[in-house]
PDB file of C-alpha atoms in Angstrom:
ATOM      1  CA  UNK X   1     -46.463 -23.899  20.472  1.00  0.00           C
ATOM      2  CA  UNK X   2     -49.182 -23.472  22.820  1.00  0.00           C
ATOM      3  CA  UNK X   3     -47.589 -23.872  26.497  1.00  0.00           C
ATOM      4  CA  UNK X   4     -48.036 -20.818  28.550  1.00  0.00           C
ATOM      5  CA  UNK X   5     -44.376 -20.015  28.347  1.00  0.00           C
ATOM      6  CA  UNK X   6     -44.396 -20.266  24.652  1.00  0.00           C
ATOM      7  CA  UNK X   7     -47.193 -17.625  24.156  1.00  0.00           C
ATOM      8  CA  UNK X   8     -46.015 -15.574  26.892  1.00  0.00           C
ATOM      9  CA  UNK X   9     -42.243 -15.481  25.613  1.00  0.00           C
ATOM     10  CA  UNK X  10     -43.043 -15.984  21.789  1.00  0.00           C
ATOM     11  CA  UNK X  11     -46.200 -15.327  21.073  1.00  0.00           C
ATOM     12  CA  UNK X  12     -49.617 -16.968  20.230  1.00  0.00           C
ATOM     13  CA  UNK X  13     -49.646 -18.971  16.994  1.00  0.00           C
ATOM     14  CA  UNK X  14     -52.745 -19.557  17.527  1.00  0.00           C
ATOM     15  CA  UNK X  15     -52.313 -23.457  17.025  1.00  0.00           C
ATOM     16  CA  UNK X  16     -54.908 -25.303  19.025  1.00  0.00           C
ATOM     17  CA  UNK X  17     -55.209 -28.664  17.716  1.00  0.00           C
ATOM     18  CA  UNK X  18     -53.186 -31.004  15.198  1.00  0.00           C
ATOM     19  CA  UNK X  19     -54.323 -30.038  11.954  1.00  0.00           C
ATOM     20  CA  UNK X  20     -52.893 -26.300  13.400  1.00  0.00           C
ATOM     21  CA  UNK X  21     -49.948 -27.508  13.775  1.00  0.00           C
ATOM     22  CA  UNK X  22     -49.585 -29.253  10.729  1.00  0.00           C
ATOM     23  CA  UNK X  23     -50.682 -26.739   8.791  1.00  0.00           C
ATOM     24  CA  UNK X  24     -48.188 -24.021  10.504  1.00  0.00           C
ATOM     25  CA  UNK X  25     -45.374 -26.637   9.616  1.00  0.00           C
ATOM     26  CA  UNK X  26     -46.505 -26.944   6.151  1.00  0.00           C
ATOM     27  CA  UNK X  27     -47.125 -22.916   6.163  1.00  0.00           C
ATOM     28  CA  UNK X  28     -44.657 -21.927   7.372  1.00  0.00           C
ATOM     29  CA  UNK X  29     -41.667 -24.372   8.005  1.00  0.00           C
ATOM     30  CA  UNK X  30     -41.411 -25.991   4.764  1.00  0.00           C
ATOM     31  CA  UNK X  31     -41.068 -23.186   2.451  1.00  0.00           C
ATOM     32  CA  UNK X  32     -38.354 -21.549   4.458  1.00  0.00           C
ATOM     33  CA  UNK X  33     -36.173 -25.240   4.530  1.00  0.00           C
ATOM     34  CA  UNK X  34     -36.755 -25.645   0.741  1.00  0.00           C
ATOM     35  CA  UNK X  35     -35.361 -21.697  -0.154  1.00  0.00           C
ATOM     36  CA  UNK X  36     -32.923 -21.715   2.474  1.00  0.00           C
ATOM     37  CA  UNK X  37     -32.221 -25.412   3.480  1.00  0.00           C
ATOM     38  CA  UNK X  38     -33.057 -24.650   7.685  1.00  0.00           C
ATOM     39  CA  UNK X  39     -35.563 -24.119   9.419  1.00  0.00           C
ATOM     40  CA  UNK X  40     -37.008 -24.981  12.784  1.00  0.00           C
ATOM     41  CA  UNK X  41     -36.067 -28.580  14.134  1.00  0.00           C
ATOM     42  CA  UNK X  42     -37.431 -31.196  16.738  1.00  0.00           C
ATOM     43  CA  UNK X  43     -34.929 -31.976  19.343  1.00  0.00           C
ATOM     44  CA  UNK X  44     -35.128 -35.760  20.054  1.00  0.00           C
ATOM     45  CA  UNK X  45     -33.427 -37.072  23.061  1.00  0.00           C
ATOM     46  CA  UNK X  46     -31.490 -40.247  21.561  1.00  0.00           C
ATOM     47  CA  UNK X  47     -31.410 -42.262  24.324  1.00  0.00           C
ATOM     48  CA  UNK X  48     -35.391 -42.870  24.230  1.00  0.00           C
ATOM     49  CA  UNK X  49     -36.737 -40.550  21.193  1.00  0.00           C
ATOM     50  CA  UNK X  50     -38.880 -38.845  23.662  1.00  0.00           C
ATOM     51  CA  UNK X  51     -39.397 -34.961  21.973  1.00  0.00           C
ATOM     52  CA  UNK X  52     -38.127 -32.323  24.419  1.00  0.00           C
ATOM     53  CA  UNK X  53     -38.442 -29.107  22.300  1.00  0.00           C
ATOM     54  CA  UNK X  54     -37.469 -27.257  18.784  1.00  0.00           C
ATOM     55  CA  UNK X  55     -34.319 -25.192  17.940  1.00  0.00           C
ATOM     56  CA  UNK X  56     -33.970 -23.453  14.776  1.00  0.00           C
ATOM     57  CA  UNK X  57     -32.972 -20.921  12.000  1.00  0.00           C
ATOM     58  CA  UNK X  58     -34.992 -18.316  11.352  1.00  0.00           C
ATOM     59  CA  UNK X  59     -34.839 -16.543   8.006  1.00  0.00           C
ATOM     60  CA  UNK X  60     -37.078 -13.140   8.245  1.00  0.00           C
ATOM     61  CA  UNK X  61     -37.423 -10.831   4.704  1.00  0.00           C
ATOM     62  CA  UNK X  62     -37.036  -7.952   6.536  1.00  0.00           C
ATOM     63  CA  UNK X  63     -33.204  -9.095   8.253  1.00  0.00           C
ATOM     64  CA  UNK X  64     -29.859  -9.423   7.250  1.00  0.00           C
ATOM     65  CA  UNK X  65     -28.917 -12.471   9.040  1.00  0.00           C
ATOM     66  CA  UNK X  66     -31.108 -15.329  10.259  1.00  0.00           C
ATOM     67  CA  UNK X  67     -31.558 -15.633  13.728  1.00  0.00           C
ATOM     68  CA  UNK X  68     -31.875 -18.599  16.252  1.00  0.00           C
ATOM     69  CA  UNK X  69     -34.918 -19.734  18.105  1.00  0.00           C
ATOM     70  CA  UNK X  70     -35.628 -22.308  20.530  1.00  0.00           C
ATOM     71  CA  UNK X  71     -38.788 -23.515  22.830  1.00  0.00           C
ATOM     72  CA  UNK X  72     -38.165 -26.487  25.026  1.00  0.00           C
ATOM     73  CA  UNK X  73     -41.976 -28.370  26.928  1.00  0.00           C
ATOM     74  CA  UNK X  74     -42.010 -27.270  30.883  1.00  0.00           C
ATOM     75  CA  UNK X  75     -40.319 -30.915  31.740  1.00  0.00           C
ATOM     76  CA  UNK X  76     -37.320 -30.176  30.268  1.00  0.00           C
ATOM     77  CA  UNK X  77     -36.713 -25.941  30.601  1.00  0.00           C
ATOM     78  CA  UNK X  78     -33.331 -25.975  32.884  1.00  0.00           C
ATOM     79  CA  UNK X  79     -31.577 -29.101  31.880  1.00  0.00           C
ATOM     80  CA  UNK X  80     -29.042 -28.007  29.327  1.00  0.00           C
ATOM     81  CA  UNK X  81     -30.989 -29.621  26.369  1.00  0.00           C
ATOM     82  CA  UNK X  82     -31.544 -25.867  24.834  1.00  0.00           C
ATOM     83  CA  UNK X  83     -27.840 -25.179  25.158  1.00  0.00           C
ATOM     84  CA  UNK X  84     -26.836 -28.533  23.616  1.00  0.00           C
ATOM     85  CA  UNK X  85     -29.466 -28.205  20.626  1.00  0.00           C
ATOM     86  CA  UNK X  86     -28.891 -24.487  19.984  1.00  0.00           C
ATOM     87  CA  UNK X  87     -24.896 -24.660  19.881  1.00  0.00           C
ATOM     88  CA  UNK X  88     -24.913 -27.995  17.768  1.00  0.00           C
ATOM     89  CA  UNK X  89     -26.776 -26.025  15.717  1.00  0.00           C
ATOM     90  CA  UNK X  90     -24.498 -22.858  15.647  1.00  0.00           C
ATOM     91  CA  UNK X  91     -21.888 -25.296  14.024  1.00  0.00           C
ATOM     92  CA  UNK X  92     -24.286 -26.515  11.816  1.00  0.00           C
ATOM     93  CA  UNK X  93     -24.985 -22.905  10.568  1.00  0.00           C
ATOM     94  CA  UNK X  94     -21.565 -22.447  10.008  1.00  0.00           C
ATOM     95  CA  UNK X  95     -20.202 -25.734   8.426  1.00  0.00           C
ATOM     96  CA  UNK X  96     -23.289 -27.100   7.079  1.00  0.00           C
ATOM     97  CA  UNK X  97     -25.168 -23.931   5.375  1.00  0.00           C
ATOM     98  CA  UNK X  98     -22.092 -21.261   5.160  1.00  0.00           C
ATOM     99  CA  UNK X  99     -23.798 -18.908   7.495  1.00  0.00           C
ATOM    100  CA  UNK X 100     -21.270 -16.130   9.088  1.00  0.00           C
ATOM    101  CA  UNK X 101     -23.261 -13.982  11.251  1.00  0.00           C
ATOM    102  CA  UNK X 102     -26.373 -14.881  13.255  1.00  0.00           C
ATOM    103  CA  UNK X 103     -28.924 -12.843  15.473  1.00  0.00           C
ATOM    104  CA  UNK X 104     -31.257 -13.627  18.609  1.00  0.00           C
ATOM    105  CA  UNK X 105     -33.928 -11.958  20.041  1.00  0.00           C
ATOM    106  CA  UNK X 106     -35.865 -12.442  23.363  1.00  0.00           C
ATOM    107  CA  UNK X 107     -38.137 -10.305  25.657  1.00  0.00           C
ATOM    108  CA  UNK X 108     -35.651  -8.236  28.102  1.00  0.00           C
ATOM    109  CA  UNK X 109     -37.719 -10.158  30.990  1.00  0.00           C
ATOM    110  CA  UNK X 110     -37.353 -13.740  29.402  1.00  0.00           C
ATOM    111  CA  UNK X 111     -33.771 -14.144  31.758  1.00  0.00           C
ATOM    112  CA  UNK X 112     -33.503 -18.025  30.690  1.00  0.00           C
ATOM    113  CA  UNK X 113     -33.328 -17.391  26.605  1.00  0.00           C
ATOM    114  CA  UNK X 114     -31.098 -14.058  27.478  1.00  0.00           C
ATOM    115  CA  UNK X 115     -28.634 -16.249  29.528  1.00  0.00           C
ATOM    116  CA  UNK X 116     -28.565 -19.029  26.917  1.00  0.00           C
ATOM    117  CA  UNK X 117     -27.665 -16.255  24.050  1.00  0.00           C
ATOM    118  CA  UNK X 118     -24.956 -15.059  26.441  1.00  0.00           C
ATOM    119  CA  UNK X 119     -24.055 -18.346  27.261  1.00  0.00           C
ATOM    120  CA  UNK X 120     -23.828 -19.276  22.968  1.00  0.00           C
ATOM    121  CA  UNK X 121     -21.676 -16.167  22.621  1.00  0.00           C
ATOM    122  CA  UNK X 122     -23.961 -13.856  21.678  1.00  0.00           C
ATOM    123  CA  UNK X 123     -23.870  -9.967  22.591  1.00  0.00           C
ATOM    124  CA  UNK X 124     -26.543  -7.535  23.026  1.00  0.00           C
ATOM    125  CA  UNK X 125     -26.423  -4.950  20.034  1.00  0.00           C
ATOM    126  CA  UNK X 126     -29.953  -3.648  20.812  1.00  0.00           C
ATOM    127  CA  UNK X 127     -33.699  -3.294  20.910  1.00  0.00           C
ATOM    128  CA  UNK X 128     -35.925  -3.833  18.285  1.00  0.00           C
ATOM    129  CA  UNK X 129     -39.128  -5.255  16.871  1.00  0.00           C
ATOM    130  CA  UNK X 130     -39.738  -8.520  14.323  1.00  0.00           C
ATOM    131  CA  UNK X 131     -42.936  -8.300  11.627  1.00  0.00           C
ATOM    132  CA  UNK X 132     -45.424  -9.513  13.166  1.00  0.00           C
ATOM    133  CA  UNK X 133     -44.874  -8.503  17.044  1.00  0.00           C
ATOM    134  CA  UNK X 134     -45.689  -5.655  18.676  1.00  0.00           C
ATOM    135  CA  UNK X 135     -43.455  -6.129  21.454  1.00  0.00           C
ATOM    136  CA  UNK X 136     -39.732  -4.713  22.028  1.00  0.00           C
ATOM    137  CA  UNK X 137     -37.367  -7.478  22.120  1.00  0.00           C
ATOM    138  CA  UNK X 138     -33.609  -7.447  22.971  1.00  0.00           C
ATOM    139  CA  UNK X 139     -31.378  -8.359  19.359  1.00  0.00           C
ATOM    140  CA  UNK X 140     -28.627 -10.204  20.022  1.00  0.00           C
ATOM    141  CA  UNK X 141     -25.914 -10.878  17.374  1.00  0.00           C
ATOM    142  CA  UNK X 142     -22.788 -13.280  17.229  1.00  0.00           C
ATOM    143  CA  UNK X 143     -20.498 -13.654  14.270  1.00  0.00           C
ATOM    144  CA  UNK X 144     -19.649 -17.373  13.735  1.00  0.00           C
ATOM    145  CA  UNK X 145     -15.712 -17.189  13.986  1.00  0.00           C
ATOM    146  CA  UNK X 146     -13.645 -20.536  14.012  1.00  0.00           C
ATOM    147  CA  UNK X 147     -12.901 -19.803  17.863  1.00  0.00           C
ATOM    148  CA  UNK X 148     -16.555 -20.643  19.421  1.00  0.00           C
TER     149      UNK X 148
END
């Protein structure tokens, strides 16, 4: 949460040290998995638990339909383990918590998260802002259909 890419393509949590981040988890995590049952996951590679990134649901007050997230650590950006996470997780939406219709967003110069929407079968539907960001982000939108 506090890589250079990660501010630069999400935004500054402003989480410095542990206790931030446990107490952004605890903030902000938690409630959102006990009202909705998602939230933002760690993504474990199995074959030596070594933590490569987070992928996750996003429920906002102000939106319709959740929308995905992911951040992956410098060492493993490019590797397909965003792709993997994200569209395990697109099944899980559907099957698991009965969700039809999810949205992305990303910064129209952030070309990596843009082709991995694309990539996931989402399609542009427009520009747009989230609470809490000042900055105009592309919103991408998929409907979770039994053929993807």
């Amino acid at each position: 949460m506090n890589t250079p890419k990660w501010i630069k393509n999400i935004g500054d949590r402003n989480v410095k040290t542990v206790k931030d981040a446990k107490d952004y988890i605890i903030e902000r995590a938690f409630p959102q998995l006990k009202k909705y049952g998602y939230s933002n996951y760690v993504v474990i590679r199995t074959s030596d638990n070594t933590r490569l990134g987070t992928c996750g649901l996003y429920h906002r007050e102000d939106r319709k339909d959740p929308d995905i997230g992911f951040a992956f650590l410098p060492a493993y950006i490019g590797k397909g383990y965003a792709f993997e996470a994200a569209n395990q997780l697109l099944i899980a939406a559907k099957e698991d918590y009965g969700l039809t219709e999810l949205s992305g967003y990303t910064l129209e110069t952030n070309l990596a998260s843009r082709k991995l929407l694309e990539r996931l079968g989402f399609s542009l539907k427009g520009i747009g802002k989230l609470p809490n960001n000042d900055k105009e982000l592309l919103h991408c939108y998929r409907v979770l259909s039994d053929d993807k």
